[in-house]
Amino acid sequence: MSTLADSLFEAYKWLTPYEMILCAIDLFLLGWYAFPARRLYRWVDFVPSAGVLTSALSLFCGDTTLPALILYGLNGLLFLFTAKRIWAPKRHAPLPKRRRLRAIVRAASCLAAVSPIVLALLLAGELRYNPASDFRELSYSEAFVRLNERLSKEYPFGDWKQVDWEALERKYAPIFQEAEKNRDKELYYRALREYLFSFRDGHVKIVNEALYEDNPVFKREAGGGFGIGAVLLDNGQARVSLLLKGSPADSVGMALGDEIVAWNGRSALDVYRSAAWSENPTATDGDRMMNQGRFMTRAAVGSWAKVEYRSRANNELRKATLQAYEDDYATLKATKAKLKRTDAPIEGRVLDNGYGYIQIRYFLPNDAVSDPAGFFAGIVHDFQNRSVKGLIVDVRDNPGGDDDVAAAIAGYLSAWKRHYESVSYYSRTTGRFEVNTGETRVITPKESGYKGKIAILVNHNTASSAEGLPLVLKGEPRTVIVGFTSTNGSFGVMSRPIEAKMPEGYLLRFPDGRSLDAHYAVQGDSDGQGRGGVSPDIQVPLNEETFAAKYIEGQDVELQAAIEALEK
């Protein structure tokens, strides 16, 4: 009850001025009609009309959030039920004894009508009004300055990542000014992208960027492929991890596992680490490292690359000259996690060795699985009936979904009750970040939950809500996290994302909330140096042996490591 009371009391932090006025009007009218005074006041008959006007102004400002719509609807009903009083006011107080029953019914109805207001207040934090900024008609530099100013107040991780907003303005404002002076759209796009990616936040994005479809800058710089992709081993060697048949690299005899020693006269390690392109911002160093191997071997169509490589077959040092061809971004698409909403969000099976295996592709329902948590529980129940030796939960390449679903699933795996997260947002009323009391999630272990050994598989593409499962279960005595790298490090909340419409039609989107642990510290998200996410308890080494097993022989190395951990 105290949490509910706190949520209602603190809801003012998330309401717009119009919504506050509507709450006051609706509560006043319901109280007045429930317990009318003996003396009638003519001005009260016009209060519902004031509510209608307030609703119209709020709608005009663009507030179509669910809490606002609830208040609009309630006020509209109050207006309709009492509109005749404007033209035909009552002359007597409606409380004669013979109408006492009617008065009781009316009072009960008015009190019941308070429930929509309570609902609106409970939803106000998570579904608050957060309008998009429209900078489309401004110059490049003006739009950037206004964007940077808004983010300096509202971006949830400015302090956590130690973002120096003034330094960013000093660095990028002159570039945007040069772009507008020379009418250079490509320079503007580059500067905007570099600015956004500097946050190292996987939730930051240009929504309508369409890299693979119609992006001249991306096409010119990364549109050509040589038919290979690379992965950096722990010892600093860049190895060929992908080879397309019939490609230039294949034609000169390169093979999977060959070591790239030099690229256009530079050491492979230097070229690898300097690769800057990516589809999305790379939040952690592990995410960046895996992504750089995908773009190291991309270039402009028709460009040449002089490659020095060491054959894995005979250790012979060879040289080749390759020309980039238009491959429709084949190497990038082949190494990008593929996910469709038609794919089942959760699937499970018992492995031949007796372990239960559950893959969670995303934490959202679809047409086939309307209740992912319940579906997960059913798989766990089946596994327990079949006495599996242990449970492996695979959230690799899982982009996230709904925190409530993730928290519910965690209840079937956790050994004890524990805090999942509190959420804080920027409050326009107080001018600072505030905890939304009604959005605190707690893991409650289920009686039907799994009680045996658990391994959770993660990788650099385990992002957003998918990071909640390893985050909350890390440290439990019967659970182990396994992977090559930490999770993505982008655990921010996207309830009502910050949006900005920029010149040249770009729509930008940013997370609006931060997930906090039981001590109200930011959890899950990477810092400004790329440290963050959930680190594995058992970090699988990326050496020659595991590389060969994974990229040449096609084995699931992380799964094998998880089984070995459970066996021990």
Coordinates of C-alpha atoms in Angstrom, one line a residue:
M1 CA 0.0 0.0 0.0
S2 CA 2.9 2.4 0.8
T3 CA 4.3 1.9 -2.7
L4 CA 0.9 2.6 -4.3
A5 CA 0.5 5.7 -2.1
D6 CA 4.0 6.9 -3.0
S7 CA 3.3 6.4 -6.7
L8 CA 0.1 8.5 -6.5
F9 CA 1.7 11.2 -4.4
E10 CA 4.7 11.5 -6.7
A11 CA 2.8 11.4 -10.0
Y12 CA 2.9 15.2 -10.2
K13 CA 6.5 14.8 -11.4
W14 CA 5.4 13.3 -14.7
L15 CA 2.3 15.3 -15.4
T16 CA 2.1 18.3 -17.8
P17 CA 0.5 21.5 -16.5
Y18 CA -2.6 20.7 -18.5
E19 CA -2.8 17.2 -17.0
M20 CA -2.4 18.7 -13.5
I21 CA -5.3 21.1 -14.2
L22 CA -7.5 18.3 -15.5
C23 CA -6.8 16.1 -12.4
A24 CA -7.7 19.0 -10.2
I25 CA -10.9 19.8 -12.1
D26 CA -12.0 16.1 -12.3
L27 CA -11.3 15.5 -8.6
F28 CA -13.1 18.7 -7.6
L29 CA -16.2 17.9 -9.7
L30 CA -16.4 14.2 -8.5
G31 CA -16.2 15.4 -4.9
W32 CA -18.7 18.1 -5.5
Y33 CA -21.2 15.8 -7.1
A34 CA -20.7 13.0 -4.6
F35 CA -21.3 15.2 -1.6
P36 CA -23.0 18.4 -2.9
A37 CA -23.2 21.4 -0.7
R38 CA -26.6 22.8 0.6
R39 CA -25.9 26.0 -1.2
L40 CA -25.6 26.0 -5.0
Y41 CA -22.9 28.0 -6.8
R42 CA -23.6 29.0 -10.3
W43 CA -19.9 29.0 -11.3
V44 CA -19.6 25.3 -10.6
D45 CA -21.8 24.6 -13.6
F46 CA -19.1 26.0 -15.9
V47 CA -16.1 24.0 -14.4
P48 CA -16.6 21.0 -16.8
S49 CA -16.4 23.4 -19.7
A50 CA -13.1 24.7 -18.4
G51 CA -12.0 21.0 -18.4
V52 CA -13.0 20.6 -22.0
L53 CA -11.0 23.8 -22.9
T54 CA -8.0 22.5 -21.0
S55 CA -8.3 19.1 -22.8
A56 CA -8.5 20.9 -26.2
L57 CA -5.4 22.9 -25.4
S58 CA -3.5 19.8 -24.3
L59 CA -4.4 18.0 -27.4
F60 CA -3.4 21.0 -29.5
C61 CA 0.1 20.7 -27.9
G62 CA 0.3 17.1 -29.0
D63 CA -0.3 15.2 -25.8
T64 CA -1.9 11.9 -26.8
T65 CA -0.4 9.7 -24.1
L66 CA -2.6 7.2 -22.4
P67 CA -2.8 9.0 -19.1
A68 CA -3.9 12.2 -20.9
L69 CA -6.5 10.3 -22.9
I70 CA -7.9 8.8 -19.7
L71 CA -8.3 12.3 -18.2
Y72 CA -9.7 13.7 -21.5
G73 CA -12.3 10.9 -21.5
L74 CA -13.3 11.4 -17.9
N75 CA -13.7 15.1 -18.2
G76 CA -15.7 14.7 -21.4
L77 CA -18.1 12.4 -19.6
L78 CA -18.5 14.8 -16.8
F79 CA -19.2 17.6 -19.2
L80 CA -21.9 15.5 -21.1
F81 CA -23.6 14.5 -17.9
T82 CA -23.8 18.1 -16.6
A83 CA -23.9 20.2 -19.8
K84 CA -27.7 21.0 -19.3
R85 CA -26.8 22.8 -16.1
I86 CA -25.2 25.6 -18.2
W87 CA -28.6 26.4 -19.7
A88 CA -30.9 25.1 -16.9
P89 CA -29.2 25.5 -13.5
K90 CA -30.7 23.7 -10.5
R91 CA -32.5 25.9 -8.1
H92 CA -32.4 23.6 -5.1
A93 CA -29.9 21.4 -3.3
P94 CA -30.5 17.7 -4.3
L95 CA -30.7 16.2 -0.8
P96 CA -34.3 15.8 0.4
K97 CA -34.7 12.7 2.7
R98 CA -36.9 10.8 0.2
R99 CA -34.0 10.9 -2.3
R100 CA -31.4 9.6 0.1
L101 CA -30.9 6.3 -1.7
R102 CA -30.3 8.2 -5.0
A103 CA -27.8 10.4 -3.2
I104 CA -25.9 7.3 -1.9
V105 CA -25.8 5.8 -5.4
R106 CA -24.6 9.1 -6.9
A107 CA -21.8 9.3 -4.2
A108 CA -20.7 5.7 -4.9
S109 CA -20.7 6.4 -8.6
C110 CA -18.5 9.5 -8.2
L111 CA -16.1 7.7 -5.9
A112 CA -15.9 4.8 -8.5
A113 CA -15.1 7.4 -11.2
V114 CA -12.0 8.3 -9.3
S115 CA -10.4 5.0 -10.4
P116 CA -9.6 6.3 -13.9
I117 CA -7.7 9.2 -12.3
V118 CA -5.8 6.7 -10.1
L119 CA -4.9 4.6 -13.2
A120 CA -3.7 7.7 -15.1
L121 CA -1.5 8.7 -12.2
L122 CA 0.0 5.2 -11.9
L123 CA 0.8 5.2 -15.7
A124 CA 2.0 8.8 -15.7
G125 CA 5.7 8.0 -15.2
E126 CA 6.2 5.3 -17.7
L127 CA 3.9 6.8 -20.3
R128 CA 4.5 10.5 -19.7
Y129 CA 4.4 13.1 -22.4
N130 CA 7.8 13.5 -24.0
P131 CA 7.4 15.5 -27.2
A132 CA 9.8 15.2 -30.1
S133 CA 12.0 18.3 -30.8
D134 CA 11.5 19.7 -34.3
F135 CA 14.7 21.3 -35.5
R136 CA 14.0 20.7 -39.2
E137 CA 13.8 24.4 -40.2
L138 CA 16.9 25.4 -38.3
S139 CA 20.4 25.6 -39.8
Y140 CA 22.7 22.6 -39.3
S141 CA 24.7 24.3 -36.5
E142 CA 21.6 25.8 -34.8
A143 CA 19.9 22.4 -34.8
F144 CA 23.0 20.7 -33.3
V145 CA 23.3 23.3 -30.5
R146 CA 19.6 22.9 -29.6
L147 CA 19.9 19.1 -29.7
N148 CA 23.0 19.1 -27.5
E149 CA 21.3 21.5 -25.1
R150 CA 18.3 19.2 -24.7
L151 CA 20.4 16.1 -24.3
S152 CA 22.6 17.8 -21.7
K153 CA 19.5 17.9 -19.5
E154 CA 17.5 14.8 -20.5
Y155 CA 19.9 12.1 -21.8
P156 CA 19.9 9.6 -19.0
F157 CA 23.6 8.7 -19.0
G158 CA 25.3 12.0 -19.3
D159 CA 26.7 11.8 -15.8
W160 CA 27.4 8.1 -15.9
K161 CA 29.3 8.3 -19.2
Q162 CA 30.9 11.7 -18.1
V163 CA 29.8 13.4 -21.2
D164 CA 31.3 16.9 -21.5
W165 CA 28.5 18.7 -23.3
E166 CA 30.4 22.0 -23.7
A167 CA 33.4 20.1 -25.2
L168 CA 31.1 18.4 -27.7
E169 CA 29.7 21.8 -28.7
R170 CA 33.2 23.2 -29.2
K171 CA 34.2 20.2 -31.2
Y172 CA 31.2 19.8 -33.5
A173 CA 29.6 23.2 -33.9
P174 CA 32.4 24.5 -36.2
I175 CA 32.0 21.3 -38.4
F176 CA 28.3 21.9 -38.7
Q177 CA 28.9 25.6 -39.5
E178 CA 31.3 24.6 -42.3
A179 CA 28.8 22.1 -43.6
E180 CA 26.0 24.7 -43.8
K181 CA 28.4 27.3 -45.3
N182 CA 29.4 24.9 -48.1
R183 CA 26.0 23.3 -48.3
D184 CA 27.7 20.0 -47.7
K185 CA 25.1 17.5 -46.8
E186 CA 27.6 14.7 -46.5
L187 CA 29.8 16.5 -44.0
Y188 CA 26.7 17.3 -42.0
Y189 CA 25.7 13.6 -42.0
R190 CA 29.2 12.5 -41.0
A191 CA 29.4 15.0 -38.1
L192 CA 25.9 14.1 -36.9
R193 CA 26.7 10.4 -36.9
E194 CA 30.1 10.8 -35.2
Y195 CA 28.5 13.0 -32.5
L196 CA 25.8 10.4 -31.8
F197 CA 28.2 7.4 -31.8
S198 CA 30.5 9.2 -29.3
F199 CA 27.9 8.4 -26.6
R200 CA 28.7 4.6 -27.0
D201 CA 25.0 3.7 -26.4
G202 CA 23.4 1.0 -28.5
H203 CA 20.0 2.6 -28.1
V204 CA 21.1 5.9 -29.8
K205 CA 20.2 5.8 -33.5
I206 CA 19.2 7.6 -36.6
V207 CA 15.9 5.9 -37.1
N208 CA 15.5 6.5 -40.9
E209 CA 19.2 6.1 -41.8
A210 CA 18.6 3.1 -44.2
L211 CA 22.3 2.3 -44.6
Y212 CA 21.9 -0.7 -46.9
E213 CA 19.3 1.0 -49.2
D214 CA 20.1 4.5 -50.2
N215 CA 23.1 6.0 -48.3
P216 CA 25.7 7.5 -50.7
V217 CA 28.3 8.0 -48.0
F218 CA 28.1 4.4 -46.7
K219 CA 27.9 3.1 -50.3
R220 CA 31.1 5.0 -51.3
E221 CA 33.1 4.0 -48.2
A222 CA 31.8 0.5 -47.4
G223 CA 29.8 -0.6 -50.4
G224 CA 32.5 -2.9 -51.8
G225 CA 33.6 -6.2 -50.4
F226 CA 36.6 -8.5 -51.0
G227 CA 34.7 -11.6 -49.9
I228 CA 36.2 -11.9 -46.4
G229 CA 35.5 -10.9 -42.8
A230 CA 37.9 -11.0 -39.9
V231 CA 38.0 -11.7 -36.2
L232 CA 40.7 -10.5 -33.8
L233 CA 42.2 -13.3 -31.6
D234 CA 43.2 -12.6 -28.0
N235 CA 46.9 -12.6 -29.1
G236 CA 46.3 -9.8 -31.6
Q237 CA 46.1 -11.8 -34.8
A238 CA 43.4 -11.0 -37.4
R239 CA 42.1 -14.2 -38.8
V240 CA 39.8 -14.7 -41.8
S241 CA 36.5 -15.8 -40.2
L242 CA 34.3 -15.5 -43.3
L243 CA 35.0 -16.4 -47.0
L244 CA 32.6 -16.1 -49.8
K245 CA 32.9 -18.5 -52.6
G246 CA 33.8 -17.0 -56.0
S247 CA 34.9 -13.7 -54.3
P248 CA 38.3 -12.0 -55.0
A249 CA 39.7 -13.4 -51.8
D250 CA 38.6 -16.9 -52.7
S251 CA 40.0 -16.5 -56.3
V252 CA 43.6 -15.8 -55.0
G253 CA 43.5 -18.8 -52.7
M254 CA 42.8 -17.2 -49.3
A255 CA 41.1 -19.6 -46.9
L256 CA 39.3 -19.6 -43.6
G257 CA 41.7 -19.3 -40.7
D258 CA 44.4 -17.5 -42.7
E259 CA 46.1 -14.7 -40.7
I260 CA 45.9 -11.3 -42.2
V261 CA 49.4 -9.8 -41.6
A262 CA 49.2 -6.5 -43.4
W263 CA 46.6 -4.5 -45.3
N264 CA 47.7 -1.8 -47.8
G265 CA 51.1 -1.5 -46.1
R266 CA 49.8 -1.2 -42.6
S267 CA 49.8 -3.8 -39.9
A268 CA 46.5 -5.8 -39.8
L269 CA 46.2 -5.1 -36.1
D270 CA 46.4 -1.3 -36.8
V271 CA 43.8 -1.5 -39.6
Y272 CA 41.5 -3.7 -37.6
R273 CA 41.5 -1.3 -34.6
S274 CA 41.0 1.8 -36.7
A275 CA 37.9 0.5 -38.5
A276 CA 35.2 3.0 -37.6
W277 CA 32.0 2.2 -39.5
S278 CA 29.2 0.3 -37.8
E279 CA 25.5 0.0 -38.2
N280 CA 24.8 1.0 -34.6
P281 CA 26.9 2.6 -31.9
T282 CA 29.2 0.1 -30.1
A283 CA 28.7 0.5 -26.4
T284 CA 31.4 -1.8 -25.1
D285 CA 34.9 -2.6 -26.2
G286 CA 33.9 -6.2 -26.9
D287 CA 31.1 -5.1 -29.1
R288 CA 33.4 -2.7 -30.9
M289 CA 36.1 -5.3 -31.4
M290 CA 33.7 -7.8 -32.9
N291 CA 32.2 -5.2 -35.2
Q292 CA 35.5 -3.9 -36.5
G293 CA 36.3 -7.2 -38.1
R294 CA 33.2 -6.9 -40.2
F295 CA 34.2 -3.5 -41.5
M296 CA 38.0 -3.9 -41.7
T297 CA 37.6 -5.6 -45.1
R298 CA 35.1 -3.2 -46.6
A299 CA 36.0 -0.4 -49.0
A300 CA 34.7 1.6 -52.0
V301 CA 33.6 -0.5 -55.0
G302 CA 36.5 -0.8 -57.4
S303 CA 39.2 0.1 -54.9
W304 CA 42.3 -2.1 -54.5
A305 CA 43.8 -3.7 -51.5
K306 CA 47.3 -5.1 -51.2
V307 CA 47.0 -8.0 -48.6
E308 CA 49.8 -9.9 -46.9
Y309 CA 48.6 -13.0 -45.3
R310 CA 49.9 -16.2 -43.7
S311 CA 48.3 -19.5 -44.9
R312 CA 46.9 -21.6 -42.1
A313 CA 47.5 -24.7 -44.2
N314 CA 51.3 -24.4 -44.5
N315 CA 52.3 -21.3 -42.5
E316 CA 53.5 -19.7 -45.8
L317 CA 53.5 -15.9 -46.1
R318 CA 51.8 -14.8 -49.2
K319 CA 50.8 -11.6 -50.9
A320 CA 47.7 -10.8 -53.0
T321 CA 46.1 -7.8 -54.6
L322 CA 42.3 -7.7 -54.3
Q323 CA 39.7 -5.4 -55.9
A324 CA 36.5 -4.6 -54.1
Y325 CA 33.3 -5.5 -55.9
E326 CA 29.7 -4.6 -55.3
D327 CA 28.3 -7.5 -53.3
D328 CA 25.2 -6.0 -51.9
Y329 CA 26.9 -5.8 -48.5
A330 CA 27.0 -9.7 -48.4
T331 CA 29.8 -10.0 -45.8
L332 CA 28.0 -7.5 -43.5
K333 CA 24.6 -9.2 -43.8
A334 CA 26.2 -12.6 -43.3
T335 CA 27.7 -11.5 -40.0
K336 CA 24.7 -9.5 -38.7
A337 CA 22.3 -11.1 -36.3
K338 CA 19.1 -11.9 -38.1
L339 CA 15.8 -11.8 -36.3
K340 CA 12.2 -11.8 -37.5
R341 CA 9.1 -11.3 -35.3
T342 CA 7.7 -14.5 -37.0
D343 CA 10.4 -16.5 -35.3
A344 CA 9.3 -18.1 -32.0
P345 CA 10.5 -15.9 -29.1
I346 CA 11.3 -19.0 -27.1
E347 CA 12.2 -22.6 -28.0
G348 CA 13.5 -25.4 -25.9
R349 CA 14.8 -29.0 -26.3
V350 CA 16.7 -31.6 -24.4
L351 CA 20.2 -32.1 -25.7
D352 CA 21.6 -35.5 -26.4
N353 CA 23.8 -35.3 -23.3
G354 CA 20.8 -34.8 -21.0
Y355 CA 20.9 -31.1 -20.5
G356 CA 17.9 -28.8 -21.1
Y357 CA 18.5 -26.0 -23.6
I358 CA 16.2 -22.9 -24.0
Q359 CA 16.8 -20.3 -26.6
I360 CA 15.2 -16.9 -26.0
R361 CA 15.3 -14.9 -29.2
Y362 CA 13.6 -11.8 -27.8
F363 CA 11.5 -10.8 -24.8
L364 CA 8.2 -10.1 -26.5
P365 CA 5.1 -12.0 -27.4
N366 CA 4.1 -12.8 -31.0
D367 CA 1.2 -14.6 -32.7
A368 CA 2.5 -18.0 -31.8
V369 CA 3.5 -17.3 -28.2
S370 CA 1.2 -14.8 -26.5
D371 CA 2.7 -15.3 -23.0
P372 CA 6.5 -15.8 -23.2
A373 CA 6.9 -16.2 -19.4
G374 CA 4.2 -18.8 -19.2
F375 CA 5.6 -20.6 -22.2
F376 CA 9.1 -20.6 -20.6
A377 CA 7.5 -22.0 -17.4
G378 CA 6.0 -24.8 -19.4
I379 CA 9.4 -25.8 -20.9
V380 CA 11.0 -25.7 -17.4
H381 CA 8.2 -27.9 -16.0
D382 CA 8.7 -30.4 -18.8
F383 CA 12.5 -30.4 -18.3
Q384 CA 12.0 -31.1 -14.6
N385 CA 9.7 -34.0 -15.3
R386 CA 12.4 -35.4 -17.6
S387 CA 15.1 -34.9 -14.9
V388 CA 17.5 -32.9 -17.1
K389 CA 21.1 -32.7 -15.7
G390 CA 21.1 -28.9 -15.9
L391 CA 19.6 -25.9 -17.7
I392 CA 21.3 -23.8 -20.4
V393 CA 19.5 -20.5 -21.3
D394 CA 20.8 -18.9 -24.5
V395 CA 20.3 -15.1 -24.9
R396 CA 23.0 -14.6 -27.5
D397 CA 22.0 -12.2 -30.3
N398 CA 18.8 -11.3 -28.3
P399 CA 18.0 -7.6 -28.9
G400 CA 15.7 -7.3 -25.8
G401 CA 12.1 -6.5 -25.6
D402 CA 10.0 -6.0 -22.4
D403 CA 11.6 -5.8 -19.0
D404 CA 8.4 -7.1 -17.4
V405 CA 8.7 -10.3 -19.5
A406 CA 12.4 -10.6 -18.6
A407 CA 11.7 -10.1 -14.9
A408 CA 8.9 -12.7 -15.0
I409 CA 11.2 -15.3 -16.7
A410 CA 13.9 -14.6 -14.1
G411 CA 11.5 -15.7 -11.4
Y412 CA 11.7 -19.2 -12.7
L413 CA 15.5 -19.2 -12.5
S414 CA 16.3 -17.2 -9.4
A415 CA 17.0 -18.9 -6.1
W416 CA 16.0 -15.9 -3.9
K417 CA 13.9 -12.8 -4.0
R418 CA 15.9 -9.8 -5.3
H419 CA 15.7 -6.4 -6.8
Y420 CA 15.5 -6.4 -10.6
E421 CA 15.5 -2.7 -11.3
S422 CA 14.2 0.8 -10.4
V423 CA 13.7 3.2 -13.3
S424 CA 14.4 7.0 -13.3
Y425 CA 13.4 9.5 -15.9
Y426 CA 13.9 13.2 -16.4
S427 CA 11.1 15.2 -14.9
R428 CA 10.2 18.4 -16.6
T429 CA 8.4 19.5 -13.4
T430 CA 11.4 19.2 -11.1
G431 CA 14.1 19.7 -13.7
R432 CA 16.1 16.6 -12.6
F433 CA 16.0 12.8 -12.8
E434 CA 13.5 11.2 -10.5
V435 CA 12.7 7.6 -9.7
N436 CA 9.4 6.4 -10.9
T437 CA 8.1 4.6 -7.9
G438 CA 5.5 2.6 -9.7
E439 CA 8.1 1.1 -12.0
T440 CA 10.2 -0.9 -9.5
R441 CA 10.6 -4.5 -10.5
V442 CA 11.4 -7.3 -8.0
I443 CA 12.2 -10.9 -8.8
T444 CA 10.1 -13.3 -6.9
P445 CA 11.2 -17.0 -7.2
K446 CA 8.4 -19.3 -8.4
E447 CA 7.6 -22.5 -6.6
S448 CA 7.6 -24.2 -10.0
G449 CA 11.0 -22.6 -11.0
Y450 CA 14.1 -24.6 -11.9
K451 CA 16.2 -25.6 -8.9
G452 CA 19.2 -27.1 -10.5
K453 CA 22.4 -25.8 -12.2
I454 CA 22.0 -23.1 -14.7
A455 CA 24.3 -21.7 -17.5
I456 CA 23.4 -18.5 -19.4
L457 CA 25.0 -17.9 -22.8
V458 CA 25.7 -14.3 -23.7
N459 CA 27.5 -12.3 -26.4
H460 CA 28.1 -8.8 -27.6
N461 CA 24.7 -8.8 -29.2
T462 CA 22.8 -9.6 -26.0
A463 CA 21.3 -6.2 -25.6
S464 CA 18.7 -4.1 -23.8
S465 CA 16.1 -6.1 -21.8
A466 CA 18.1 -9.3 -22.7
E467 CA 20.8 -8.1 -20.5
G468 CA 18.5 -8.2 -17.5
L469 CA 18.5 -12.0 -17.2
P470 CA 22.3 -12.4 -16.8
L471 CA 22.5 -9.2 -14.8
V472 CA 20.0 -10.2 -12.1
L473 CA 21.2 -13.9 -12.0
K474 CA 24.9 -13.2 -11.9
G475 CA 26.4 -14.2 -8.6
E476 CA 23.8 -16.8 -7.7
P477 CA 25.7 -19.9 -6.5
R478 CA 24.2 -22.4 -8.9
T479 CA 24.3 -20.1 -12.0
V480 CA 27.2 -19.3 -14.4
I481 CA 27.4 -16.8 -17.2
V482 CA 29.3 -18.0 -20.3
G483 CA 30.5 -16.1 -23.4
F484 CA 33.4 -14.6 -25.4
T485 CA 32.5 -11.1 -24.4
S486 CA 30.3 -9.1 -22.1
T487 CA 26.8 -8.3 -23.1
N488 CA 26.1 -5.2 -25.2
G489 CA 26.1 -2.7 -22.4
S490 CA 22.9 -0.9 -23.6
F491 CA 20.4 -1.5 -20.8
G492 CA 18.7 1.9 -20.9
V493 CA 15.0 2.2 -20.8
M494 CA 13.0 3.2 -23.9
S495 CA 9.5 3.9 -22.5
R496 CA 9.0 7.3 -24.1
P497 CA 12.2 7.8 -26.1
I498 CA 13.7 11.2 -26.6
E499 CA 13.3 12.1 -30.3
A500 CA 14.5 14.9 -32.4
K501 CA 13.7 15.8 -36.0
M502 CA 16.8 17.2 -37.7
P503 CA 17.6 19.0 -40.9
E504 CA 17.7 16.8 -44.1
G505 CA 14.9 14.7 -42.6
Y506 CA 16.9 12.7 -40.1
L507 CA 14.9 11.4 -37.1
L508 CA 17.1 10.8 -34.0
R509 CA 16.1 8.6 -31.0
F510 CA 17.7 8.2 -27.6
P511 CA 16.8 6.3 -24.4
D512 CA 14.8 8.2 -21.9
G513 CA 15.3 6.2 -18.7
R514 CA 18.0 4.5 -16.8
S515 CA 17.9 1.2 -14.9
L516 CA 19.0 1.4 -11.3
D517 CA 20.1 -1.3 -8.9
A518 CA 18.9 -1.6 -5.3
H519 CA 21.2 1.2 -4.3
Y520 CA 20.0 3.5 -7.1
A521 CA 23.2 3.2 -9.1
V522 CA 23.1 2.9 -12.9
Q523 CA 23.3 -0.8 -13.9
G524 CA 24.0 -2.6 -17.1
D525 CA 25.0 0.4 -19.3
S526 CA 28.6 1.0 -20.4
D527 CA 30.5 4.0 -19.3
G528 CA 32.2 6.5 -21.6
Q529 CA 35.3 4.2 -21.9
G530 CA 33.3 1.2 -23.1
R531 CA 33.3 -0.7 -19.8
G532 CA 30.0 -2.2 -19.0
G533 CA 27.4 -4.8 -19.8
V534 CA 27.4 -8.1 -17.9
S535 CA 30.8 -9.8 -18.0
P536 CA 30.9 -13.6 -18.2
D537 CA 31.9 -15.7 -15.2
I538 CA 33.6 -18.0 -17.7
Q539 CA 35.0 -16.0 -20.5
V540 CA 35.7 -18.3 -23.4
P541 CA 39.2 -17.5 -24.8
L542 CA 39.3 -16.6 -28.5
N543 CA 42.5 -18.4 -29.4
E544 CA 43.5 -20.6 -32.4
E545 CA 41.7 -23.6 -31.0
T546 CA 38.4 -22.0 -30.3
F547 CA 38.6 -19.9 -33.5
A548 CA 39.0 -23.1 -35.6
A549 CA 36.2 -24.8 -33.8
K550 CA 33.8 -22.0 -34.2
Y551 CA 34.6 -20.4 -37.6
I552 CA 36.1 -23.3 -39.5
E553 CA 34.4 -26.4 -38.1
G554 CA 31.1 -24.6 -37.2
Q555 CA 30.9 -25.8 -33.6
D556 CA 29.0 -24.0 -30.9
V557 CA 32.0 -23.2 -28.7
E558 CA 30.1 -21.3 -26.1
L559 CA 27.5 -24.1 -25.7
Q560 CA 30.3 -26.6 -25.2
A561 CA 32.0 -24.3 -22.6
A562 CA 28.6 -24.0 -20.8
I563 CA 28.3 -27.8 -20.7
E564 CA 31.8 -28.2 -19.4
A565 CA 31.1 -25.6 -16.6
L566 CA 27.9 -27.5 -15.6
E567 CA 29.7 -30.8 -15.6
K568 CA 32.3 -29.4 -13.2

